[in-house]
CSV table of N, CA and C in Angstrom, one decimal:
chain,number,residue,atom,x,y,z
A,269,MET,N,1.3,14.7,44.2
A,269,MET,CA,0.7,13.5,44.9
A,269,MET,C,0.7,12.9,46.0
A,270,THR,N,2.3,12.8,46.1
A,270,THR,CA,2.5,11.4,47.3
A,270,THR,C,2.9,12.9,48.1
A,271,GLU,N,3.1,13.6,48.0
A,271,GLU,CA,3.9,14.6,49.3
A,271,GLU,C,2.7,15.2,50.3
A,272,PRO,N,1.8,15.3,49.8
A,272,PRO,CA,0.9,16.1,50.5
A,272,PRO,C,0.8,14.2,51.9
A,273,ARG,N,0.2,13.2,51.2
A,273,ARG,CA,0.5,11.8,51.5
A,273,ARG,C,1.5,11.5,52.4
A,274,ARG,N,2.2,12.2,52.3
A,274,ARG,CA,3.4,11.8,53.0
A,274,ARG,C,3.4,12.3,54.3
A,275,ARG,N,3.2,14.2,53.9
A,275,ARG,CA,3.6,14.9,54.9
A,275,ARG,C,2.0,13.9,56.0
A,276,ARG,N,1.4,14.1,55.9
A,276,ARG,CA,0.1,13.4,56.4
A,276,ARG,C,0.4,11.9,57.5
A,277,SER,N,1.1,11.3,57.0
A,277,SER,CA,1.6,10.1,57.3
A,277,SER,C,2.6,10.7,58.6
A,278,LEU,N,3.3,11.9,58.4
A,278,LEU,CA,4.4,11.6,59.4
A,278,LEU,C,3.8,12.6,60.4
A,279,LYS,N,2.1,13.0,60.1
A,279,LYS,CA,1.5,14.0,61.4
A,279,LYS,C,1.3,12.8,61.3
A,280,LEU,N,0.7,12.0,60.9
A,280,LEU,CA,0.2,10.4,61.7
A,280,LEU,C,1.1,10.0,63.0
A,281,LEU,N,2.1,9.9,62.5
A,281,LEU,CA,3.9,10.1,63.5
A,281,LEU,C,3.7,10.1,64.4
A,282,ASN,N,3.7,11.5,64.2
A,282,ASN,CA,3.8,12.4,65.8
A,282,ASN,C,2.9,13.0,65.5
A,283,PRO,N,2.3,13.1,66.1
A,283,PRO,CA,1.0,13.9,66.2
A,283,PRO,C,0.9,15.6,67.7
A,284,PHE,N,2.6,14.9,68.1
A,284,PHE,CA,3.1,16.6,69.1
A,284,PHE,C,3.7,17.6,68.4
A,285,ALA,N,4.1,17.0,67.1
A,285,ALA,CA,5.1,17.8,66.1
A,285,ALA,C,4.5,19.4,66.4
A,286,ARG,N,3.3,19.7,66.1
A,286,ARG,CA,3.1,21.5,66.3
A,286,ARG,C,2.8,22.0,67.9
A,287,ILE,N,2.7,20.9,68.6
A,287,ILE,CA,3.2,21.2,70.2
A,287,ILE,C,3.9,21.2,70.7
A,288,GLU,N,5.0,20.5,70.1
A,288,GLU,CA,7.0,21.1,70.0
A,288,GLU,C,7.1,22.0,69.9
A,289,LYS,N,6.7,22.5,68.4
A,289,LYS,CA,7.2,23.6,67.3
A,289,LYS,C,7.0,25.0,68.6
A,290,ARG,N,6.1,24.8,68.7
A,290,ARG,CA,5.3,26.1,69.9
A,290,ARG,C,6.1,25.7,70.9
A,291,MET,N,6.3,24.9,71.3
A,291,MET,CA,6.6,25.3,73.2
A,291,MET,C,8.3,25.6,72.6
A,292,SER,N,9.5,25.3,71.3
A,292,SER,CA,10.1,25.4,70.8
A,292,SER,C,10.1,27.4,70.4
A,293,ASP,N,9.7,27.6,70.2
A,293,ASP,CA,10.0,28.9,69.7
A,293,ASP,C,9.4,29.6,70.9
A,294,ASP,N,8.5,29.0,72.1
A,294,ASP,CA,8.4,30.5,73.2
A,294,ASP,C,9.2,30.1,73.9
A,295,ARG,N,10.1,28.7,74.6
A,295,ARG,CA,11.0,28.8,74.7
A,295,ARG,C,13.4,30.2,73.8
A,296,LEU,N,12.9,29.7,72.8
A,296,LEU,CA,14.1,30.7,71.6
A,296,LEU,C,12.9,32.1,72.2
A,297,ALA,N,12.0,32.5,72.6
A,297,ALA,CA,11.6,33.9,72.5
A,297,ALA,C,11.9,33.8,74.0
A,298,ASP,N,11.8,33.0,74.7
A,298,ASP,CA,11.8,33.4,76.4
A,298,ASP,C,13.6,33.9,76.5
A,299,ALA,N,14.2,33.2,75.8
A,299,ALA,CA,15.6,33.6,75.7
A,299,ALA,C,16.3,34.7,75.3
A,300,ILE,N,16.0,35.1,73.9
A,300,ILE,CA,16.0,36.4,73.7
A,300,ILE,C,15.5,37.6,74.5
A,301,ALA,N,14.6,37.0,75.5
A,301,ALA,CA,14.0,37.9,76.0
A,301,ALA,C,15.1,38.4,77.1
A,302,VAL,N,15.8,36.7,78.2
A,302,VAL,CA,17.0,37.3,78.8
A,302,VAL,C,17.6,38.0,78.0
A,303,VAL,N,18.4,38.0,77.0
A,303,VAL,CA,19.4,38.5,76.5
A,303,VAL,C,19.6,40.1,76.1
A,304,GLU,N,18.1,40.0,76.1
A,304,GLU,CA,17.3,42.0,75.6
A,304,GLU,C,17.9,42.3,77.2
A,305,ALA,N,17.4,41.7,78.2
A,305,ALA,CA,17.2,42.6,79.7
A,305,ALA,C,18.7,42.6,80.3
A,306,ALA,N,19.2,41.8,79.3
A,306,ALA,CA,21.4,41.9,79.9
A,306,ALA,C,21.8,43.1,79.0
A,307,GLU,N,21.8,42.6,78.0
A,307,GLU,CA,22.0,44.1,76.8
A,307,GLU,C,20.6,45.0,76.1
A,308,PRO,N,20.3,45.6,76.9
A,308,PRO,CA,18.7,46.5,76.1
A,308,PRO,C,19.3,47.0,75.4
A,309,GLU,N,20.5,47.5,74.4
A,309,GLU,CA,20.6,48.1,73.3
A,309,GLU,C,20.5,47.3,72.0
A,310,LEU,N,20.1,45.8,72.2
A,310,LEU,CA,20.4,45.0,71.8
A,310,LEU,C,18.3,44.6,70.9
A,311,HIS,N,17.9,45.5,71.8
A,311,HIS,CA,16.5,45.4,71.9
A,311,HIS,C,16.1,46.2,69.9
A,312,ASP,N,17.1,47.9,70.2
A,312,ASP,CA,16.5,48.4,69.5
A,312,ASP,C,16.9,48.6,67.8
A,313,ARG,N,18.3,47.6,68.4
A,313,ARG,CA,18.9,47.7,66.6
A,313,ARG,C,18.7,46.1,66.3
A,314,GLU,N,17.5,45.5,66.6
A,314,GLU,CA,16.9,44.3,65.6
A,314,GLU,C,17.7,43.6,65.1
A,315,PRO,N,18.3,42.5,66.2
A,315,PRO,CA,18.8,42.4,65.1
A,315,PRO,C,18.2,40.4,64.5
A,316,ALA,N,18.8,39.7,63.9
A,316,ALA,CA,18.2,38.6,63.3
A,316,ALA,C,18.3,37.7,63.9
A,317,TRP,N,17.5,36.9,64.7
A,317,TRP,CA,18.0,35.8,66.4
A,317,TRP,C,17.6,34.6,65.7
A,318,PHE,N,18.6,33.9,66.0
A,318,PHE,CA,18.5,32.4,65.6
A,318,PHE,C,18.9,31.1,67.0
A,319,GLY,N,18.7,30.6,66.5
A,319,GLY,CA,18.8,29.1,68.0
A,319,GLY,C,17.5,28.4,67.9
A,320,GLY,N,18.0,27.6,69.5
A,320,GLY,CA,17.9,26.6,69.4
A,320,GLY,C,17.8,25.7,70.2
A,321,SER,N,17.2,24.3,71.4
A,321,SER,CA,17.8,24.0,72.2
A,321,SER,C,19.2,23.1,72.2
A,322,LEU,N,19.9,22.5,73.0
A,322,LEU,CA,21.0,22.0,73.1
A,322,LEU,C,20.8,20.3,73.3
A,323,GLU,N,21.8,19.6,72.2
A,323,GLU,CA,21.8,18.1,72.4
A,323,GLU,C,22.5,18.1,74.2
A,324,GLY,N,22.1,17.1,74.7
A,324,GLY,CA,22.1,16.7,75.9
A,324,GLY,C,21.8,17.1,77.4
A,325,ASP,N,20.9,18.5,76.6
A,325,ASP,CA,19.9,18.8,77.9
A,325,ASP,C,19.2,18.7,78.1
A,326,VAL,N,18.9,17.2,79.4
A,326,VAL,CA,17.4,16.4,79.5
A,326,VAL,C,16.5,17.5,80.1
A,327,ARG,N,16.7,18.7,80.7
A,327,ARG,CA,15.8,19.2,81.8
A,327,ARG,C,15.6,20.5,81.0
A,328,ALA,N,15.9,20.2,79.6
A,328,ALA,CA,14.6,21.1,78.4
A,328,ALA,C,15.4,23.1,79.2
A,329,ARG,N,16.4,22.4,80.1
A,329,ARG,CA,16.4,24.1,80.6
A,329,ARG,C,17.6,25.1,79.7
A,330,TYR,N,18.7,24.8,79.1
A,330,TYR,CA,19.1,25.2,78.5
A,330,TYR,C,18.9,25.7,77.0
A,331,VAL,N,19.0,27.3,76.8
A,331,VAL,CA,18.4,27.3,75.2
A,331,VAL,C,20.0,28.1,74.7
A,332,ALA,N,20.5,27.8,73.4
A,332,ALA,CA,21.5,28.8,72.7
A,332,ALA,C,20.9,29.6,71.2
A,333,VAL,N,21.1,30.9,71.5
A,333,VAL,CA,20.6,31.9,70.7
A,333,VAL,C,22.2,33.2,70.2
A,334,GLY,N,21.7,33.5,68.7
A,334,GLY,CA,22.6,34.2,68.4
A,334,GLY,C,22.4,34.8,67.4
A,335,PHE,N,23.1,35.6,66.8
A,335,PHE,CA,22.8,36.9,65.6
A,335,PHE,C,24.0,36.9,65.8
A,336,THR,N,24.6,37.2,63.6
A,336,THR,CA,25.8,37.5,62.9
A,336,THR,C,25.9,39.1,63.0
A,337,ALA,N,26.8,39.7,62.8
A,337,ALA,CA,27.0,40.8,62.1
A,337,ALA,C,25.7,41.6,61.7
A,338,VAL,N,25.3,42.8,61.9
A,338,VAL,CA,24.1,43.6,61.0
A,338,VAL,C,24.9,45.1,61.3
A,339,PRO,N,26.1,45.6,60.5
A,339,PRO,CA,27.2,46.4,60.2
A,339,PRO,C,25.7,47.5,59.7
A,340,ASP,N,24.3,47.4,59.5
A,340,ASP,CA,23.8,49.0,59.5
A,340,ASP,C,23.1,49.4,60.4
A,341,ARG,N,22.9,47.9,61.2
A,341,ARG,CA,22.2,48.6,62.6
A,341,ARG,C,23.0,48.6,63.6
A,342,GLY,N,24.2,48.8,63.6
A,342,GLY,CA,25.0,48.7,64.3
A,342,GLY,C,25.4,47.6,65.0
A,343,LEU,N,25.7,46.8,64.1
A,343,LEU,CA,25.7,45.5,65.6
A,343,LEU,C,27.7,45.3,64.3
A,344,ASP,N,29.3,45.6,64.8
A,344,ASP,CA,29.6,45.2,64.3
A,344,ASP,C,30.2,43.7,64.3
A,345,GLU,N,29.9,43.0,65.2
A,345,GLU,CA,29.9,41.7,65.5
A,345,GLU,C,29.3,40.9,66.1
A,346,GLY,N,28.9,39.7,65.6
A,346,GLY,CA,27.9,38.8,65.7
A,346,GLY,C,28.3,38.1,67.4
A,347,ARG,N,27.4,37.4,68.0
A,347,ARG,CA,27.1,37.1,69.6
A,347,ARG,C,26.4,35.6,69.5
A,348,ALA,N,27.5,34.9,70.5
A,348,ALA,CA,26.0,33.8,71.2
A,348,ALA,C,26.1,33.8,72.1
A,349,TYR,N,24.8,33.7,72.3
A,349,TYR,CA,25.0,32.9,74.0
A,349,TYR,C,24.4,31.8,74.2
A,350,VAL,N,24.4,31.6,75.4
A,350,VAL,CA,23.6,29.8,76.0
A,350,VAL,C,22.8,30.6,77.5
A,351,VAL,N,22.0,31.0,76.9
A,351,VAL,CA,20.7,31.1,78.4
A,351,VAL,C,19.7,30.0,79.2
A,352,ASP,N,20.0,30.0,80.6
A,352,ASP,CA,19.1,29.0,81.7
A,352,ASP,C,18.0,30.0,81.4
A,353,ILE,N,16.8,29.2,80.6
A,353,ILE,CA,15.3,30.0,80.6
A,353,ILE,C,15.4,30.1,82.1
A,354,ARG,N,15.2,28.7,82.5
A,354,ARG,CA,14.7,28.7,84.3
A,354,ARG,C,15.0,30.0,84.8
A,355,SER,N,16.5,30.0,85.4
A,355,SER,CA,16.4,31.5,85.9
A,355,SER,C,16.8,32.0,85.6
A,356,GLY,N,16.8,32.7,84.3
A,356,GLY,CA,16.9,33.8,83.8
A,356,GLY,C,18.0,34.5,83.2
A,357,HIS,N,19.3,33.3,83.2
A,357,HIS,CA,20.7,34.2,82.7
A,357,HIS,C,21.0,33.8,81.7
A,358,VAL,N,22.4,34.7,81.2
A,358,VAL,CA,22.9,34.1,80.4
A,358,VAL,C,24.6,33.8,81.3
A,359,ILE,N,24.6,32.4,81.0
A,359,ILE,CA,25.2,31.6,81.8
A,359,ILE,C,26.9,31.1,80.5
A,360,TRP,N,26.7,32.3,79.7
A,360,TRP,CA,27.9,31.9,78.4
A,360,TRP,C,27.8,32.9,76.9
A,361,GLN,N,28.6,33.5,76.8
A,361,GLN,CA,28.5,33.6,75.5
A,361,GLN,C,29.8,34.1,74.7
A,362,ARG,N,29.7,34.6,73.3
A,362,ARG,CA,31.4,34.2,73.2
A,362,ARG,C,30.5,35.5,71.5
A,363,SER,N,31.6,35.7,71.1
A,363,SER,CA,31.4,36.2,69.6
A,363,SER,C,31.8,35.1,68.4
A,364,ILE,N,31.2,35.7,67.5
A,364,ILE,CA,30.8,34.8,66.5
A,364,ILE,C,30.6,35.2,64.9
A,365,GLU,N,30.9,34.7,64.1
A,365,GLU,CA,30.9,35.4,62.8
A,365,GLU,C,29.5,34.5,61.8
A,366,ARG,N,29.5,33.4,62.2
A,366,ARG,CA,28.9,32.5,61.1
A,366,ARG,C,28.0,31.9,62.5
A,367,ARG,N,26.3,31.8,61.8
A,367,ARG,CA,25.4,30.9,62.3
A,367,ARG,C,26.2,29.4,63.3
A,368,ALA,N,26.8,28.6,61.5
A,368,ALA,CA,27.1,27.2,62.5
A,368,ALA,C,28.8,28.0,63.7
A,369,GLU,N,29.0,28.9,64.0
A,369,GLU,CA,29.2,28.7,65.0
A,369,GLU,C,28.9,28.1,66.5
A,370,LEU,N,27.1,28.6,66.1
A,370,LEU,CA,26.2,28.2,68.3
A,370,LEU,C,26.3,26.6,68.1
A,371,PRO,N,26.8,27.5,69.4
A,371,PRO,CA,26.4,25.8,70.0
A,371,PRO,C,25.7,24.6,69.9
A,372,HIS,N,26.1,23.1,70.2
A,372,HIS,CA,24.6,22.6,69.6
A,372,HIS,C,24.3,21.7,70.1
A,373,SER,N,25.4,21.1,71.2
A,373,SER,CA,25.2,20.5,72.8
A,373,SER,C,25.5,21.0,74.0
A,374,ILE,N,25.7,20.2,74.9
A,374,ILE,CA,25.9,21.4,76.5
A,374,ILE,C,27.5,20.6,76.3
A,375,SER,N,28.2,19.8,75.7
A,375,SER,CA,29.1,19.4,75.9
A,375,SER,C,29.8,20.2,75.2
A,376,ALA,N,29.8,20.9,74.3
A,376,ALA,CA,30.4,22.1,73.9
A,376,ALA,C,30.3,23.3,74.2
A,377,LEU,N,30.1,23.4,75.4
A,377,LEU,CA,30.5,24.6,76.6
A,377,LEU,C,31.5,24.7,77.2
A,378,GLY,N,31.8,23.2,77.5
A,378,GLY,CA,33.1,23.0,78.3
A,378,GLY,C,34.8,23.5,77.8
A,379,GLY,N,35.0,24.0,76.3
A,379,GLY,CA,35.3,24.0,75.8
A,379,GLY,C,35.9,25.9,75.7
């Protein structure tokens, strides 16, 4: 009984959570579309994308997305990308082995 009550309380504290989640999903979809436009073969191979916003991005302009290796789909290495969703450009990319290697903040891109 406490779990549903707690969820309801959390919804009251942040009534915009559902809207923010939908906006986050839209931004992620936009970033994936930018990467797939730059590398069309990825669309056909259908990697399992993951990602999200970057800490320190006060203008909500950049999104980090990536996928790990999927050998049965011809993806022998994972890739991470940072996309400027306003301009529609991939501004950073590199190989990754694990999901945890996806950048989480703007400052992580400097190195």
